CSV table of C-alpha atoms in Angstrom, one decimal:
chain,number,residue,atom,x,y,z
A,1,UNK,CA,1.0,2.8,-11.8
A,2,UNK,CA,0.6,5.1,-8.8
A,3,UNK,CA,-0.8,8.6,-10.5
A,4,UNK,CA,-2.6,11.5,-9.2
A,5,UNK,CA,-6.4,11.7,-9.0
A,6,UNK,CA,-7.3,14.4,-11.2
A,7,UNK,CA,-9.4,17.6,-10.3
A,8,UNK,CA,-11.4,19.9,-12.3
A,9,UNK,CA,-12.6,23.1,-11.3
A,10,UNK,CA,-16.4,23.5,-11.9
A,11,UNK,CA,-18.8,26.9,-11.2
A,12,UNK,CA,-22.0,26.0,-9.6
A,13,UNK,CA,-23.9,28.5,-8.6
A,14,UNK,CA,-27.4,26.6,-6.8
A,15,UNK,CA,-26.0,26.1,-3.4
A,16,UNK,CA,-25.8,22.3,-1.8
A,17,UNK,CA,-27.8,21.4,0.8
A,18,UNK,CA,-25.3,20.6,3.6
A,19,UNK,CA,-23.9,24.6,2.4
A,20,UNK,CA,-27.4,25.8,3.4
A,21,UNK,CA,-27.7,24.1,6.6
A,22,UNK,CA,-27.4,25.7,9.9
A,23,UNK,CA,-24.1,25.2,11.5
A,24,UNK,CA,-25.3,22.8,14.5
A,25,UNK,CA,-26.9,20.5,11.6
A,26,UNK,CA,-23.6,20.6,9.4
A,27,UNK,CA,-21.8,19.7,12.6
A,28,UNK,CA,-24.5,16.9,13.4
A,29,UNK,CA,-23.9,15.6,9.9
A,30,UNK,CA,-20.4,15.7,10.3
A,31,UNK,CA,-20.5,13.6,13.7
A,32,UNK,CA,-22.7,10.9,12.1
A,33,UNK,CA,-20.3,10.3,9.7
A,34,UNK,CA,-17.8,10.0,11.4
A,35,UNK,CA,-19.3,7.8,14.0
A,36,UNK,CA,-20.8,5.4,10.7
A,37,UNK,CA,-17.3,5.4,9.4
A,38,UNK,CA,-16.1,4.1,13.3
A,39,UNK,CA,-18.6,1.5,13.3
A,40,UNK,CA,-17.8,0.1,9.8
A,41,UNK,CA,-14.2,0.2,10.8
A,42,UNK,CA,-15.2,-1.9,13.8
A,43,UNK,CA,-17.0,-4.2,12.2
A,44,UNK,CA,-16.1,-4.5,9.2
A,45,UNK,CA,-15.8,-7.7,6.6
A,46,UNK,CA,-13.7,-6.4,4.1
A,47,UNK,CA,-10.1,-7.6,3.4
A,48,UNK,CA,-8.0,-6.0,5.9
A,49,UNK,CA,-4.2,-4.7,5.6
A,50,UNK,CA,-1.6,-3.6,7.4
A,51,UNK,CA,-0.1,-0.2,7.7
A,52,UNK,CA,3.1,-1.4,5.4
A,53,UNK,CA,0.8,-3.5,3.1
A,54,UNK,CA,-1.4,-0.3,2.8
A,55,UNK,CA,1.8,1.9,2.4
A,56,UNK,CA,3.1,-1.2,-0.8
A,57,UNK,CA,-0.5,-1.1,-2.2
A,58,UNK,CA,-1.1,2.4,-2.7
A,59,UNK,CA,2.7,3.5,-3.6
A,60,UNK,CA,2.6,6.1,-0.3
A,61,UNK,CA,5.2,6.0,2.4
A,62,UNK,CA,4.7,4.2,5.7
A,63,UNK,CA,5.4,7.3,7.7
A,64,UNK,CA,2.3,9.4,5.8
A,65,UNK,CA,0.4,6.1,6.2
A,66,UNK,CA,1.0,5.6,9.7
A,67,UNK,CA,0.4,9.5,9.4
A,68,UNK,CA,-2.6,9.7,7.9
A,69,UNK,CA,-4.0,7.0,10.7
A,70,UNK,CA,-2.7,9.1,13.8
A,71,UNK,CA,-4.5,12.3,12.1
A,72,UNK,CA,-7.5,9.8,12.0
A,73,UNK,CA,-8.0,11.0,8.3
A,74,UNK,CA,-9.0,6.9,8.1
A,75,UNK,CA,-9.7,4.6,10.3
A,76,UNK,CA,-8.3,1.7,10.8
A,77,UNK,CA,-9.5,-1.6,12.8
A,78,UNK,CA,-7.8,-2.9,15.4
A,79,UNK,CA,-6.8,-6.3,15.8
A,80,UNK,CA,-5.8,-8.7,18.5
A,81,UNK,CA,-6.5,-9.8,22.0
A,82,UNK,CA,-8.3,-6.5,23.2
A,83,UNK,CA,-6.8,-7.0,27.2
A,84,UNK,CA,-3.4,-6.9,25.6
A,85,UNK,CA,-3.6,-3.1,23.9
A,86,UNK,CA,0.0,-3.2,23.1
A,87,UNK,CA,-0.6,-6.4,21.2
A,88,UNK,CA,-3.4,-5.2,18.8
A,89,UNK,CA,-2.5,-4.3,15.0
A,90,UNK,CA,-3.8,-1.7,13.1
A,91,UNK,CA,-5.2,-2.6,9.9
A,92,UNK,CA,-7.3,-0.4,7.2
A,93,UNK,CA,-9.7,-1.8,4.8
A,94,UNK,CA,-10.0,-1.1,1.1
A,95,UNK,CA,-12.4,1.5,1.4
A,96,UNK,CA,-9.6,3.3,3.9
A,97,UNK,CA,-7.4,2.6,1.5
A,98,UNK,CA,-9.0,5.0,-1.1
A,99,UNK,CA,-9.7,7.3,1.4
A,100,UNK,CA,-5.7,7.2,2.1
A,101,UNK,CA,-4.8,7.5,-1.8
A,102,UNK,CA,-7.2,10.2,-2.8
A,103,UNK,CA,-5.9,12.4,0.6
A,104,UNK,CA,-2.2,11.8,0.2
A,105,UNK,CA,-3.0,13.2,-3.0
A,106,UNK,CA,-5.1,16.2,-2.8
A,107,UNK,CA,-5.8,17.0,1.1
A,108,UNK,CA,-3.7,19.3,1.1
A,109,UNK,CA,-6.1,21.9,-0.2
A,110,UNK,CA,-9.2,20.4,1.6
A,111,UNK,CA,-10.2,21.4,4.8
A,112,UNK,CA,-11.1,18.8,7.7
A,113,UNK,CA,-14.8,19.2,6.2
A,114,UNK,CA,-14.5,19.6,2.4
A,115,UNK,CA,-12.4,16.2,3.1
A,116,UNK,CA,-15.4,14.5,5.0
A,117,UNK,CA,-17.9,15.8,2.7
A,118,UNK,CA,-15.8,14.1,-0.1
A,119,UNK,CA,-15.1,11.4,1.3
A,120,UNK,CA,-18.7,11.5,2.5
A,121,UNK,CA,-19.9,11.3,-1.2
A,122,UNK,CA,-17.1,8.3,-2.6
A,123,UNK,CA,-18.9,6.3,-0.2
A,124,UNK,CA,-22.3,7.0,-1.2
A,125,UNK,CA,-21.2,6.7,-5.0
A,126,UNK,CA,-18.9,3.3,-4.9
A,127,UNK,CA,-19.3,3.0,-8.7
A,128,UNK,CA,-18.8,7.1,-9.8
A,129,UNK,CA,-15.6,7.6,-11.5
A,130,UNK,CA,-15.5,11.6,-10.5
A,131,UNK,CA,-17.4,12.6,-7.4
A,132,UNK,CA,-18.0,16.0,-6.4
A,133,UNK,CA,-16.3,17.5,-3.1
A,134,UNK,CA,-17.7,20.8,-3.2
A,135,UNK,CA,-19.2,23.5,-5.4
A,136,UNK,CA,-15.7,24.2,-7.2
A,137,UNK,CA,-13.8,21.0,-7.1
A,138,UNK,CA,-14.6,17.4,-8.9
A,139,UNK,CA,-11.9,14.3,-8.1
A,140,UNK,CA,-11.1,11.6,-10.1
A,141,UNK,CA,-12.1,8.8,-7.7
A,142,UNK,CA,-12.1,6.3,-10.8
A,143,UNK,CA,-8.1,6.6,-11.5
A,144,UNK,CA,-7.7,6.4,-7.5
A,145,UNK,CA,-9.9,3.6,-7.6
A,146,UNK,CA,-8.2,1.6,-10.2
A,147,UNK,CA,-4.7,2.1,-8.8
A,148,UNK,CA,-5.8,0.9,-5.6
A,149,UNK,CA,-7.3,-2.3,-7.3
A,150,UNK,CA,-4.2,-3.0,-9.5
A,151,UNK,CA,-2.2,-3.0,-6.5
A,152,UNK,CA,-3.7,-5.1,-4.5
A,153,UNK,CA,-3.6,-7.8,-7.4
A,154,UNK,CA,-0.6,-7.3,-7.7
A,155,UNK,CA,-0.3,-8.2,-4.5
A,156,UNK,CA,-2.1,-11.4,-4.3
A,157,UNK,CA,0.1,-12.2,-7.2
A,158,UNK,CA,3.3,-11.9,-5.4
A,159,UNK,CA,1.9,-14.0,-2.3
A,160,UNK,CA,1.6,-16.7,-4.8
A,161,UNK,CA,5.1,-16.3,-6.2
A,162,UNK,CA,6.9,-15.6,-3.2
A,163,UNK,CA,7.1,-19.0,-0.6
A,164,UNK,CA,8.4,-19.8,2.6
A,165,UNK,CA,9.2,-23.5,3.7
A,166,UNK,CA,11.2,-24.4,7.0
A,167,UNK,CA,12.8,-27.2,4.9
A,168,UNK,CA,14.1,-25.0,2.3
A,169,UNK,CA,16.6,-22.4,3.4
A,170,UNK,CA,15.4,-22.6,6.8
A,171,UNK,CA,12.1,-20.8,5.6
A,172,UNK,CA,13.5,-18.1,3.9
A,173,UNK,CA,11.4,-16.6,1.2
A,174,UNK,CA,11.8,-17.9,-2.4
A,175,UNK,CA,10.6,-17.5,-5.6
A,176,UNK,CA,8.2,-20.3,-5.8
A,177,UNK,CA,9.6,-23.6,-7.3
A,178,UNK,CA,13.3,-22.2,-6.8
A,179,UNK,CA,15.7,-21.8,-3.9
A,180,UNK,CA,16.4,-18.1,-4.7
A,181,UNK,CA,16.3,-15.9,-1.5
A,182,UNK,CA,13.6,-12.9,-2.5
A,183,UNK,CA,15.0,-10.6,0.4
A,184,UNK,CA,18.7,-10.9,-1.0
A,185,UNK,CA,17.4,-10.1,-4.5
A,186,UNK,CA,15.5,-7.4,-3.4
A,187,UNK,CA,18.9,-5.9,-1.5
A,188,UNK,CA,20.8,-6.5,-4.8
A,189,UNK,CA,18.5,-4.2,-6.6
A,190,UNK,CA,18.8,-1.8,-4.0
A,191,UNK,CA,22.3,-1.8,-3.8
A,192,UNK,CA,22.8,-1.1,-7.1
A,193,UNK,CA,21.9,-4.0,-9.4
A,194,UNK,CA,20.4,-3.9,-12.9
A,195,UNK,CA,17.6,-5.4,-13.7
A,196,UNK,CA,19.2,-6.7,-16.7
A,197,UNK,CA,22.4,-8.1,-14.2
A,198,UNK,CA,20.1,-10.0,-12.0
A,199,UNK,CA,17.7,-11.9,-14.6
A,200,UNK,CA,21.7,-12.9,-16.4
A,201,UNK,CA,22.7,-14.1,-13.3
A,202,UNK,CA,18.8,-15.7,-12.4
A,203,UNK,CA,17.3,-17.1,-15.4
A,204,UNK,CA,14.8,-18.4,-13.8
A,205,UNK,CA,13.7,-15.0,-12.9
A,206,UNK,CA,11.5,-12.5,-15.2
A,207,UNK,CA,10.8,-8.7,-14.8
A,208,UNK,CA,7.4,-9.3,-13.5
A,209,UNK,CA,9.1,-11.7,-10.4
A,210,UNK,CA,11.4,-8.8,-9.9
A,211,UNK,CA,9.0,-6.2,-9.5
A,212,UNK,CA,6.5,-8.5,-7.4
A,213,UNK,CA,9.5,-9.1,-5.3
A,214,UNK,CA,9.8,-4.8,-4.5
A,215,UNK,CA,6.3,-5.0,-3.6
A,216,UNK,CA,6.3,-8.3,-1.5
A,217,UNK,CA,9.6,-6.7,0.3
A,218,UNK,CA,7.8,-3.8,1.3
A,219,UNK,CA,4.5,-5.0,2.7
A,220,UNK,CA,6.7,-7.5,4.9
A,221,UNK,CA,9.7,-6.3,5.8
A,222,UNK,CA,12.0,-8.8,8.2
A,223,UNK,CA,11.9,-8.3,11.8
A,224,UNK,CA,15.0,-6.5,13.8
A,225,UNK,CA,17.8,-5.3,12.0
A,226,UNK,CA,18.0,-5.7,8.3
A,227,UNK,CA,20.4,-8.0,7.1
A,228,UNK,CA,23.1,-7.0,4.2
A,229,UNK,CA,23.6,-8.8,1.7
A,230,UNK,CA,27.2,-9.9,3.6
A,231,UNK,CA,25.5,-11.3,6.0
A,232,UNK,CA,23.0,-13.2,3.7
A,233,UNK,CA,26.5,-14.9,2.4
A,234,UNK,CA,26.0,-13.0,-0.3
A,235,UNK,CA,29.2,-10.4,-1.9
A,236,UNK,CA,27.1,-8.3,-4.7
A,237,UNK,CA,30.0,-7.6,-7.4
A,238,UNK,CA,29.6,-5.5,-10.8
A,239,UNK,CA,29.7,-7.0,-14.0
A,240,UNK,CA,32.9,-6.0,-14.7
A,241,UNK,CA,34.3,-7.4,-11.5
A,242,UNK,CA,32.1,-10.6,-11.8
A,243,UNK,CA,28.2,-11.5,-12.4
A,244,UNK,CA,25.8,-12.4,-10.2
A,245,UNK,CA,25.2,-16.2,-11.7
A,246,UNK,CA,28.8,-16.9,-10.5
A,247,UNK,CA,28.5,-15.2,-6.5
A,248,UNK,CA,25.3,-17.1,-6.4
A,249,UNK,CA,26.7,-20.6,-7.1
A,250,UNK,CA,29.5,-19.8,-4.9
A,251,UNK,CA,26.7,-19.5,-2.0
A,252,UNK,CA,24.9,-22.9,-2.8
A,253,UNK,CA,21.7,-20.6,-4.9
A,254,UNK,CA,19.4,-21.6,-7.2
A,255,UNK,CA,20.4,-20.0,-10.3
């Protein structure tokens, strides 16, 4: 789901007109950007999300997001009371959120202003598929674009199959209309499991749950220390040593 925006290499030989402006007006251009981009951060309506939401949506690592936001290569808006500082969260809007995906995957070879310019142009062209940063180099914005778009419904979908209810499991997350813990599937996958091992043991339980689980998992991990699957009560065996249907009855799961 989470490909590469493409680039094509193009000759033009008229020059732009931000490439023929004096350097004092390209640098004015540059700050008024920047400063529009600030106030739309600030003020913005757009559906907001956290750096580990961003990081689930987009298929990039935390750490580059969080990166990416410390390099102030997007902006972010900040939320919370503003007299407590250390209580405000960051969160990046959708439009940040292709600014993150196209960057992660091609600012390496962009300098701080062939990346502004670009990113300059994707938001004057919301519905262009390929959007020119410079004289030698188109992007893909569409396939960027659409990746961003499937993820976040993808999203949505796995708020609505994921549940939490104090009165069942103490308000661990479930699969809705079950009593299956989400986290401790998630950690059975990662320890090892088969797809194909879990659904046996969870018929109730689909590929598509599985893989909204991954995703729910990772734009909300649990606070403090993670806990193993011991500690969830739960003893992960093979199949040839036992399935996971039978460890999950033992433990009082929905199956």
């Amino acid at each position: 789901m989470h490909g590469t925006p493409l680039m094509r290499h193009k000759r033009v030989h008229a020059s732009t007109t931000i490439m023929s402006a004096t350097p004092l007006a390209r640098s004015a251009a540059r700050y008024i950007f920047s400063l529009r981009r600030y106030i739309m951060a600030t003020i913005t309506t757009e559906r907001l999300f956290t750096p580990r939401e961003a990081a689930a949506v987009s298929g990039i690592a935390v750490r580059a997001v969080n990166n990416a936001i410390d390099k102030r290569v997007v902006l972010v808006v900040r939320t919370g009371d503003a007299k407590l500082r250390k209580k405000l969260t960051r969160k990046l809007s959708e439009g940040s959120l292709l600014r993150l995906k196209v960057w992660h995957s091609i600012g390496g070879v962009l300098t701080r202003e062939r990346r502004e310019r670009l990113f300059a142009e994707i938001e004057a062209r919301p519905t262009e598929r390929h959007v020119k940063a410079d004289n030698l180099l188109i992007v893909d914005v569409g396939e960027a674009r659409d990746e961003i778009a499937a993820g976040v419904r993808d999203l949505d979908h796995a708020r609505k199959a994921i549940v939490q209810n104090k009165d069942v499991l103490g308000g661990e997350p479930v699969f809705a209309g079950t009593r299956i813990p989400v986290r401790a599937i998630v950690a059975m996958l990662d320890a090892g499991a088969s797809e194909e091992e879990i659904l046996e043991g969870y018929p109730k339980l689909d590929s598509r749950l599985l893989s909204l689980a991954r995703l729910w998992v990772a734009a909300h991990p649990p606070r403090g220390r993670p806990k193993s699957l011991k500690d969830r009560g739960f003893a992960f065996k093979s199949r040839t040593e036992g399935s996971p249907r039978a460890i999950a009855r033992n433990h009082g799961a929905d199956a």
